[in-house]
mmCIF file of C-alpha atoms in Angstrom:
data_model
loop_
_atom_site.group_PDB
_atom_site.id
_atom_site.type_symbol
_atom_site.label_atom_id
_atom_site.label_comp_id
_atom_site.label_asym_id
_atom_site.label_seq_id
_atom_site.Cartn_x
_atom_site.Cartn_y
_atom_site.Cartn_z
ATOM 1 C CA MET A 108 -77.011 66.241 136.456
ATOM 2 C CA HIS A 109 -74.302 64.670 138.576
ATOM 3 C CA ILE A 110 -75.445 61.076 139.020
ATOM 4 C CA LEU A 111 -74.182 58.488 141.467
ATOM 5 C CA LEU A 112 -74.324 55.121 139.695
ATOM 6 C CA THR A 113 -73.835 52.099 141.940
ATOM 7 C CA GLY A 114 -72.856 48.782 140.408
ATOM 8 C CA SER A 115 -70.895 50.673 137.766
ATOM 9 C CA SER A 116 -68.511 47.788 137.024
ATOM 10 C CA GLY A 117 -71.328 45.282 136.581
ATOM 11 C CA TRP A 118 -73.201 44.063 133.538
ATOM 12 C CA LEU A 119 -75.813 46.826 133.622
ATOM 13 C CA GLY A 120 -73.372 49.523 134.685
ATOM 14 C CA ARG A 121 -71.085 49.043 131.708
ATOM 15 C CA TYR A 122 -74.026 49.716 129.366
ATOM 16 C CA LEU A 123 -75.650 52.437 131.414
ATOM 17 C CA ALA A 124 -72.712 54.695 132.322
ATOM 18 C CA PRO A 125 -71.697 55.532 128.714
ATOM 19 C CA ARG A 126 -75.305 56.305 127.805
ATOM 20 C CA LEU A 127 -75.655 58.677 130.734
ATOM 21 C CA ARG A 128 -72.462 60.488 129.810
ATOM 22 C CA ALA A 129 -73.546 60.716 126.179
ATOM 23 C CA LEU A 130 -76.644 62.563 127.399
ATOM 24 C CA GLY A 131 -74.428 65.126 129.097
ATOM 25 C CA HIS A 132 -74.630 63.836 132.668
ATOM 26 C CA GLU A 133 -71.645 63.672 134.986
ATOM 27 C CA VAL A 134 -71.373 60.191 136.472
ATOM 28 C CA THR A 135 -69.649 58.973 139.605
ATOM 29 C CA GLY A 136 -69.414 55.202 139.403
ATOM 30 C CA LEU A 137 -69.308 53.262 142.677
ATOM 31 C CA ASP A 138 -68.581 49.537 142.821
ATOM 32 C CA VAL A 139 -66.812 47.020 145.020
ATOM 33 C CA ALA A 140 -64.692 46.053 142.002
ATOM 34 C CA PRO A 141 -62.647 48.304 139.708
ATOM 35 C CA GLY A 142 -63.960 48.937 136.209
ATOM 36 C CA THR A 143 -63.804 51.297 133.252
ATOM 37 C CA ASP A 144 -66.767 53.307 134.533
ATOM 38 C CA THR A 145 -65.941 53.052 138.246
ATOM 39 C CA ASP A 146 -64.442 56.109 139.913
ATOM 40 C CA VAL A 147 -64.699 54.914 143.509
ATOM 41 C CA VAL A 148 -64.092 51.379 144.729
ATOM 42 C CA GLY A 149 -66.230 50.787 147.792
ATOM 43 C CA SER A 150 -69.501 49.426 149.126
ATOM 44 C CA VAL A 151 -72.925 50.989 149.523
ATOM 45 C CA ALA A 152 -72.884 49.394 152.983
ATOM 46 C CA ASP A 153 -70.186 51.918 153.984
ATOM 47 C CA ARG A 154 -72.295 54.826 155.257
ATOM 48 C CA ALA A 155 -69.324 57.127 155.834
ATOM 49 C CA LEU A 156 -68.213 56.637 152.231
ATOM 50 C CA ILE A 157 -71.713 57.337 150.909
ATOM 51 C CA ASP A 158 -72.041 60.538 152.931
ATOM 52 C CA ARG A 159 -68.598 61.686 151.790
ATOM 53 C CA LEU A 160 -69.380 61.068 148.132
ATOM 54 C CA PHE A 161 -72.600 63.068 148.286
ATOM 55 C CA GLY A 162 -70.849 65.927 150.039
ATOM 56 C CA GLU A 163 -67.698 66.055 147.947
ATOM 57 C CA ARG A 164 -69.194 65.388 144.517
ATOM 58 C CA GLY A 165 -72.461 67.284 144.654
ATOM 59 C CA ILE A 166 -74.584 64.256 143.784
ATOM 60 C CA GLU A 167 -77.944 65.327 142.350
ATOM 61 C CA ALA A 168 -79.478 61.954 141.467
ATOM 62 C CA VAL A 169 -78.936 58.257 142.176
ATOM 63 C CA ILE A 170 -79.265 55.159 140.030
ATOM 64 C CA HIS A 171 -78.820 52.287 142.452
ATOM 65 C CA GLY A 172 -77.968 49.170 140.480
ATOM 66 C CA GLY A 173 -75.429 47.635 142.844
ATOM 67 C CA ALA A 174 -76.507 44.501 144.717
ATOM 68 C CA LEU A 175 -75.770 40.953 145.690
ATOM 69 C CA HIS A 176 -77.726 38.707 143.320
ATOM 70 C CA LYS A 177 -79.231 35.246 143.312
ATOM 71 C CA PRO A 178 -76.014 33.420 142.244
ATOM 72 C CA ASP A 179 -74.289 35.072 145.229
ATOM 73 C CA ILE A 180 -76.409 33.043 147.661
ATOM 74 C CA VAL A 181 -73.890 30.194 147.559
ATOM 75 C CA ARG A 182 -70.976 32.611 148.122
ATOM 76 C CA TYR A 183 -72.168 35.041 150.798
ATOM 77 C CA PRO A 184 -74.031 34.749 154.134
ATOM 78 C CA ASN A 185 -77.511 36.154 154.658
ATOM 79 C CA GLN A 186 -76.100 39.087 156.625
ATOM 80 C CA ALA A 187 -74.132 40.254 153.601
ATOM 81 C CA PHE A 188 -77.361 40.449 151.583
ATOM 82 C CA ILE A 189 -78.973 42.494 154.363
ATOM 83 C CA ASP A 190 -75.951 44.799 154.611
ATOM 84 C CA VAL A 191 -75.698 45.442 150.870
ATOM 85 C CA ASN A 192 -79.200 45.096 149.464
ATOM 86 C CA SER A 193 -81.241 46.528 152.325
ATOM 87 C CA SER A 194 -79.009 48.641 154.570
ATOM 88 C CA GLY A 195 -76.990 49.846 151.584
ATOM 89 C CA THR A 196 -80.159 51.068 149.907
ATOM 90 C CA LEU A 197 -81.182 52.907 153.072
ATOM 91 C CA ASN A 198 -77.754 54.549 153.228
ATOM 92 C CA LEU A 199 -78.228 55.909 149.709
ATOM 93 C CA LEU A 200 -81.817 57.011 150.284
ATOM 94 C CA GLU A 201 -81.014 58.897 153.475
ATOM 95 C CA ALA A 202 -77.981 60.540 151.903
ATOM 96 C CA ALA A 203 -80.091 61.542 148.904
ATOM 97 C CA VAL A 204 -82.596 63.202 151.232
ATOM 98 C CA ALA A 205 -79.927 64.892 153.335
ATOM 99 C CA HIS A 206 -78.211 66.335 150.265
ATOM 100 C CA ARG A 207 -81.448 67.244 148.501
ATOM 101 C CA ALA A 208 -81.023 64.985 145.493
ATOM 102 C CA SER A 209 -83.793 65.404 142.952
ATOM 103 C CA ARG A 210 -84.505 61.740 142.158
ATOM 104 C CA PHE A 211 -83.662 58.105 142.879
ATOM 105 C CA VAL A 212 -83.935 55.100 140.563
ATOM 106 C CA PHE A 213 -83.735 51.668 142.158
ATOM 107 C CA THR A 214 -82.920 48.518 140.198
ATOM 108 C CA SER A 215 -85.099 45.818 141.685
ATOM 109 C CA THR A 216 -86.022 42.401 140.362
ATOM 110 C CA THR A 217 -89.019 40.342 139.295
ATOM 111 C CA SER A 218 -87.409 37.535 141.307
ATOM 112 C CA LEU A 219 -88.930 38.939 144.506
ATOM 113 C CA MET A 220 -92.378 38.171 143.056
ATOM 114 C CA ILE A 221 -91.634 34.466 142.648
ATOM 115 C CA SER A 222 -92.701 32.287 145.554
ATOM 116 C CA SER A 223 -91.690 28.653 145.915
ATOM 117 C CA THR A 224 -95.107 27.649 144.539
ATOM 118 C CA ILE A 225 -94.572 29.690 141.377
ATOM 119 C CA ARG A 226 -90.940 28.580 141.073
ATOM 120 C CA GLU A 227 -91.956 24.926 141.218
ATOM 121 C CA ALA A 228 -94.791 25.461 138.698
ATOM 122 C CA ARG A 229 -97.357 23.735 140.895
ATOM 123 C CA GLY A 230 -100.393 25.476 139.416
ATOM 124 C CA GLU A 231 -102.533 24.256 136.537
ATOM 125 C CA THR A 232 -102.057 27.477 134.608
ATOM 126 C CA ALA A 233 -99.232 29.898 133.954
ATOM 127 C CA VAL A 234 -99.104 32.717 136.496
ATOM 128 C CA TRP A 235 -99.806 36.158 135.057
ATOM 129 C CA ILE A 236 -97.499 38.508 136.932
ATOM 130 C CA ASP A 237 -98.085 42.243 137.143
ATOM 131 C CA GLU A 238 -97.537 44.919 139.765
ATOM 132 C CA GLU A 239 -100.857 44.122 141.483
ATOM 133 C CA MET A 240 -99.851 40.573 142.402
ATOM 134 C CA ALA A 241 -100.030 39.955 146.159
ATOM 135 C CA PRO A 242 -99.011 38.754 148.630
ATOM 136 C CA LEU A 243 -95.343 38.747 147.703
ATOM 137 C CA GLU A 244 -93.494 35.794 149.200
ATOM 138 C CA PRO A 245 -89.861 35.814 148.003
ATOM 139 C CA ARG A 246 -88.301 32.382 148.112
ATOM 140 C CA ASN A 247 -84.708 33.319 149.064
ATOM 141 C CA ILE A 248 -82.599 35.963 150.805
ATOM 142 C CA TYR A 249 -82.018 37.796 147.539
ATOM 143 C CA GLY A 250 -85.737 38.388 147.008
ATOM 144 C CA VAL A 251 -86.374 39.138 150.678
ATOM 145 C CA THR A 252 -83.717 41.844 150.826
ATOM 146 C CA LYS A 253 -84.714 43.418 147.516
ATOM 147 C CA LEU A 254 -88.337 43.578 148.672
ATOM 148 C CA ALA A 255 -87.189 45.164 151.936
ATOM 149 C CA ALA A 256 -85.227 47.717 149.897
ATOM 150 C CA GLU A 257 -88.338 48.501 147.861
ATOM 151 C CA GLN A 258 -90.256 49.145 151.052
ATOM 152 C CA LEU A 259 -87.507 51.482 152.262
ATOM 153 C CA CYS A 260 -87.840 53.364 148.966
ATOM 154 C CA ARG A 261 -91.593 53.688 149.544
ATOM 155 C CA LEU A 262 -91.107 54.823 153.131
ATOM 156 C CA ILE A 263 -88.500 57.472 152.325
ATOM 157 C CA HIS A 264 -90.669 58.835 149.521
ATOM 158 C CA ALA A 265 -93.675 59.003 151.843
ATOM 159 C CA ASP A 266 -91.726 60.659 154.659
ATOM 160 C CA HIS A 267 -89.559 63.041 152.656
ATOM 161 C CA GLY A 268 -91.041 63.340 149.158
ATOM 162 C CA LEU A 269 -87.940 62.043 147.369
ATOM 163 C CA PRO A 270 -89.041 61.012 143.856
ATOM 164 C CA VAL A 271 -88.315 57.285 143.508
ATOM 165 C CA ILE A 272 -88.831 54.907 140.603
ATOM 166 C CA ILE A 273 -88.447 51.173 141.248
ATOM 167 C CA LEU A 274 -87.696 49.024 138.208
ATOM 168 C CA ARG A 275 -88.409 45.331 138.683
ATOM 169 C CA THR A 276 -86.278 44.041 135.848
ATOM 170 C CA SER A 277 -86.648 40.541 134.524
ATOM 171 C CA ARG A 278 -83.621 38.528 133.412
ATOM 172 C CA PHE A 279 -80.849 40.194 131.427
ATOM 173 C CA PHE A 280 -77.713 38.405 132.684
ATOM 174 C CA PRO A 281 -75.372 37.176 129.910
ATOM 175 C CA GLU A 282 -74.219 33.877 131.421
ATOM 176 C CA ASP A 283 -76.009 30.530 131.413
ATOM 177 C CA ASP A 284 -78.722 29.938 133.987
ATOM 178 C CA ASP A 285 -77.107 28.277 137.001
ATOM 179 C CA THR A 286 -80.028 25.898 137.582
ATOM 180 C CA HIS A 287 -81.553 25.190 134.146
ATOM 181 C CA LEU A 288 -79.073 23.575 131.799
ATOM 182 C CA ALA A 289 -81.289 21.432 129.563
ATOM 183 C CA LEU A 290 -81.083 23.940 126.689
ATOM 184 C CA SER A 291 -78.205 25.920 125.272
ATOM 185 C CA GLY A 292 -77.852 29.399 126.719
ATOM 186 C CA GLU A 293 -78.865 31.104 123.484
ATOM 187 C CA ASN A 294 -81.913 28.858 123.041
ATOM 188 C CA MET A 295 -83.058 29.528 126.586
ATOM 189 C CA LYS A 296 -82.582 33.282 126.323
ATOM 190 C CA ALA A 297 -84.559 33.327 123.071
ATOM 191 C CA ASN A 298 -87.395 31.395 124.735
ATOM 192 C CA GLU A 299 -87.383 33.708 127.744
ATOM 193 C CA LEU A 300 -87.965 36.773 125.560
ATOM 194 C CA LEU A 301 -91.492 35.412 125.200
ATOM 195 C CA HIS A 302 -92.297 35.944 128.863
ATOM 196 C CA ARG A 303 -89.420 36.709 131.296
ATOM 197 C CA ARG A 304 -86.364 38.454 129.782
ATOM 198 C CA LEU A 305 -85.124 41.704 128.293
ATOM 199 C CA THR A 306 -81.839 42.758 126.763
ATOM 200 C CA VAL A 307 -79.251 44.643 128.805
ATOM 201 C CA GLU A 308 -79.542 47.484 126.297
ATOM 202 C CA ASP A 309 -83.255 47.793 127.022
ATOM 203 C CA ALA A 310 -82.561 47.611 130.748
ATOM 204 C CA ALA A 311 -80.178 50.560 130.427
ATOM 205 C CA LYS A 312 -82.725 52.550 128.398
ATOM 206 C CA ALA A 313 -85.422 51.888 131.006
ATOM 207 C CA HIS A 314 -83.224 53.420 133.697
ATOM 208 C CA ILE A 315 -82.636 56.517 131.605
ATOM 209 C CA VAL A 316 -86.381 56.961 131.062
ATOM 210 C CA ALA A 317 -87.031 56.427 134.782
ATOM 211 C CA LEU A 318 -84.400 59.018 135.653
ATOM 212 C CA ALA A 319 -86.120 61.578 133.443
ATOM 213 C CA ARG A 320 -89.665 60.804 134.596
ATOM 214 C CA ALA A 321 -89.100 60.369 138.337
ATOM 215 C CA PRO A 322 -89.907 63.959 139.431
ATOM 216 C CA GLU A 323 -93.135 63.927 137.415
ATOM 217 C CA ILE A 324 -94.290 60.499 138.599
ATOM 218 C CA GLY A 325 -93.144 60.914 142.198
ATOM 219 C CA PHE A 326 -93.198 57.236 143.113
ATOM 220 C CA GLY A 327 -93.810 54.154 141.026
ATOM 221 C CA THR A 328 -92.972 50.472 140.766
ATOM 222 C CA PHE A 329 -92.734 48.965 137.294
ATOM 223 C CA ILE A 330 -92.019 45.553 135.833
ATOM 224 C CA VAL A 331 -89.537 45.930 132.979
ATOM 225 C CA SER A 332 -89.460 43.024 130.544
ATOM 226 C CA ALA A 333 -89.765 42.440 126.818
ATOM 227 C CA PRO A 334 -93.404 42.830 125.767
ATOM 228 C CA THR A 335 -95.078 39.437 125.811
ATOM 229 C CA PRO A 336 -97.158 38.395 122.801
ATOM 230 C CA PHE A 337 -99.502 36.466 125.071
ATOM 231 C CA ALA A 338 -102.826 37.501 126.586
ATOM 232 C CA ARG A 339 -104.043 36.810 130.090
ATOM 233 C CA ASP A 340 -106.717 34.410 128.819
ATOM 234 C CA GLU A 341 -104.001 32.135 127.367
ATOM 235 C CA VAL A 342 -102.484 31.131 130.720
ATOM 236 C CA ALA A 343 -104.061 27.674 130.828
ATOM 237 C CA ALA A 344 -103.015 26.869 127.276
ATOM 238 C CA LEU A 345 -99.478 28.136 127.900
ATOM 239 C CA LYS A 346 -99.052 25.723 130.795
ATOM 240 C CA ALA A 347 -100.548 22.780 128.895
ATOM 241 C CA ASP A 348 -99.093 23.276 125.399
ATOM 242 C CA ALA A 349 -96.921 26.331 124.912
ATOM 243 C CA PRO A 350 -95.805 25.458 121.331
ATOM 244 C CA ALA A 351 -99.423 25.512 120.168
ATOM 245 C CA VAL A 352 -99.938 28.972 121.639
ATOM 246 C CA ILE A 353 -96.659 30.210 120.199
ATOM 247 C CA ALA A 354 -97.689 28.887 116.772
ATOM 248 C CA ARG A 355 -100.840 31.020 116.851
ATOM 249 C CA HIS A 356 -98.738 34.134 117.324
ATOM 250 C CA PHE A 357 -95.693 33.097 115.264
ATOM 251 C CA PRO A 358 -96.626 30.445 112.656
ATOM 252 C CA ASP A 359 -93.052 29.923 111.435
ATOM 253 C CA ALA A 360 -91.379 29.794 114.860
ATOM 254 C CA ALA A 361 -91.139 25.991 115.030
ATOM 255 C CA ALA A 362 -89.542 25.721 111.587
ATOM 256 C CA LEU A 363 -87.059 28.496 112.302
ATOM 257 C CA TYR A 364 -86.136 26.865 115.594
ATOM 258 C CA ALA A 365 -85.725 23.457 113.974
ATOM 259 C CA ARG A 366 -83.309 24.915 111.448
ATOM 260 C CA ARG A 367 -81.169 26.147 114.331
ATOM 261 C CA GLY A 368 -81.519 22.924 116.321
ATOM 262 C CA TRP A 369 -83.408 24.728 119.073
ATOM 263 C CA GLN A 370 -86.481 23.754 121.068
ATOM 264 C CA LEU A 371 -89.522 25.826 121.927
ATOM 265 C CA PRO A 372 -90.609 25.624 125.576
ATOM 266 C CA PRO A 373 -93.083 22.743 126.044
ATOM 267 C CA SER A 374 -94.737 24.644 128.892
ATOM 268 C CA ILE A 375 -94.593 28.204 130.225
ATOM 269 C CA ASP A 376 -95.234 28.670 133.946
ATOM 270 C CA ARG A 377 -95.202 32.485 134.281
ATOM 271 C CA VAL A 378 -95.653 35.599 132.180
ATOM 272 C CA TYR A 379 -94.396 39.048 133.158
ATOM 273 C CA ASP A 380 -96.747 41.817 132.082
ATOM 274 C CA ALA A 381 -94.809 45.043 131.433
ATOM 275 C CA SER A 382 -97.788 47.052 130.209
ATOM 276 C CA LEU A 383 -97.793 49.404 133.222
ATOM 277 C CA ALA A 384 -94.270 50.560 132.366
ATOM 278 C CA GLU A 385 -95.435 51.281 128.845
ATOM 279 C CA GLY A 386 -98.610 53.083 129.879
ATOM 280 C CA VAL A 387 -97.350 55.115 132.854
ATOM 281 C CA LEU A 388 -93.564 55.294 132.630
ATOM 282 C CA GLY A 389 -93.632 55.583 128.854
ATOM 283 C CA PHE A 390 -91.097 52.812 128.292
ATOM 284 C CA ARG A 391 -91.360 49.737 126.063
ATOM 285 C CA CYS A 392 -88.489 47.360 125.346
ATOM 286 C CA GLU A 393 -87.334 47.504 121.746
ATOM 287 C CA THR A 394 -86.207 43.879 121.513
ATOM 288 C CA ASP A 395 -88.728 41.052 121.782
ATOM 289 C CA PHE A 396 -89.257 37.472 120.584
ATOM 290 C CA ALA A 397 -90.225 38.681 117.121
ATOM 291 C CA ALA A 398 -86.737 40.185 116.793
ATOM 292 C CA VAL A 399 -85.231 36.771 117.549
ATOM 293 C CA LEU A 400 -87.286 35.135 114.810
ATOM 294 C CA ASP A 401 -86.347 37.890 112.383
ATOM 295 C CA ALA A 402 -82.670 37.234 113.094
ATOM 296 C CA LEU A 403 -83.199 33.498 112.511
ATOM 297 C CA ARG A 404 -84.985 34.144 109.206
ATOM 298 C CA HIS A 405 -82.088 36.190 107.889
ATOM 299 C CA ASP A 406 -79.228 34.277 109.526
ATOM 300 C CA ALA A 407 -78.351 37.497 111.320
ATOM 301 C CA GLU A 408 -76.726 38.122 114.678
ATOM 302 C CA LEU A 409 -79.010 37.344 117.585
ATOM 303 C CA PRO A 410 -80.446 40.499 119.221
ATOM 304 C CA PHE A 411 -79.260 39.681 122.736
ATOM 305 C CA ALA A 412 -75.932 39.117 124.472
ATOM 306 C CA HIS A 413 -74.837 35.660 125.545
ATOM 307 C CA ASP A 414 -71.553 34.906 127.284
ATOM 308 C CA ALA A 415 -71.353 31.510 128.929
ATOM 309 C CA ASP A 416 -68.012 32.460 130.507
ATOM 310 C CA TYR A 417 -69.149 35.730 132.088
ATOM 311 C CA VAL A 418 -68.129 36.152 135.719
ATOM 312 C CA SER A 419 -69.178 39.073 137.890
ATOM 313 C CA PRO A 420 -66.317 41.604 138.196
ATOM 314 C CA LYS A 421 -66.577 41.491 141.984
ATOM 315 C CA GLU A 422 -65.834 37.758 141.954
ATOM 316 C CA VAL A 423 -62.857 38.276 139.646
ATOM 317 C CA PHE A 424 -61.635 41.050 141.956
ATOM 318 C CA VAL A 425 -62.046 38.894 145.073
ATOM 319 C CA ALA A 426 -60.294 35.948 143.417
ATOM 320 C CA ASN A 427 -57.296 38.095 142.532
#
């Protein structure tokens, strides 16, 4: 297939584009910043550009990973998020319909499921988060515009039958969290693989599976995150004493962490349940918290990427 990949210069794009090509697909990479896998520098908000690309390149499928993200909130106005995340998605969807593309995969985010109440951990238990959670009350413009884009995906599928798979990915960024700095970046990423993170490699694989399954499924929304070891009936204990719960599942975790100088999370406020993706989409992340502990046991390389100095290519491009 000839695939239009948006966000091709970004963190996900640099892992996804080579995998698509290795499978025999032709890829047109579109990004606002130049990159190894970017053929066209431009924005999804540019409708004329999108229409031209579909017409000139014979685009048969779309993987839409390009977006403004949560760290961009301090750099861009609300209108930019609407133009890129919402209107840009509509541009791609309508072009896909007009040019009879066979499928559309949309990179969404679990962030749109996190209200201010969840973010501030006000509840007495951890929140068990799956695709049935409602109502959705995103806490910032990033979440609002990604949720709007999801609804546009649903509407276009309903009106035109375009097969669409929405992947609500949990965290896979390589840099440090811009708001939680109490732990080292590697320690925090390891902790998050218990309940709210996946590797970028697994994120890329999920998109490839979604691309293959979209015509069969028709429409679906899936949380994509490393499989959690926890059960729904552990939510109260996770909020009150997470290390005790972790010890039941991984008896040597505390000792392995201590050897590294790391800390287990004292409390866990949310758990992403990715079981629907496994059961319906047929995708399960390969890397989980057990893989982290295995690496610690054998003094091996950690099974996830961490780069405290990572800067989005679009910001480097703008700065230069």
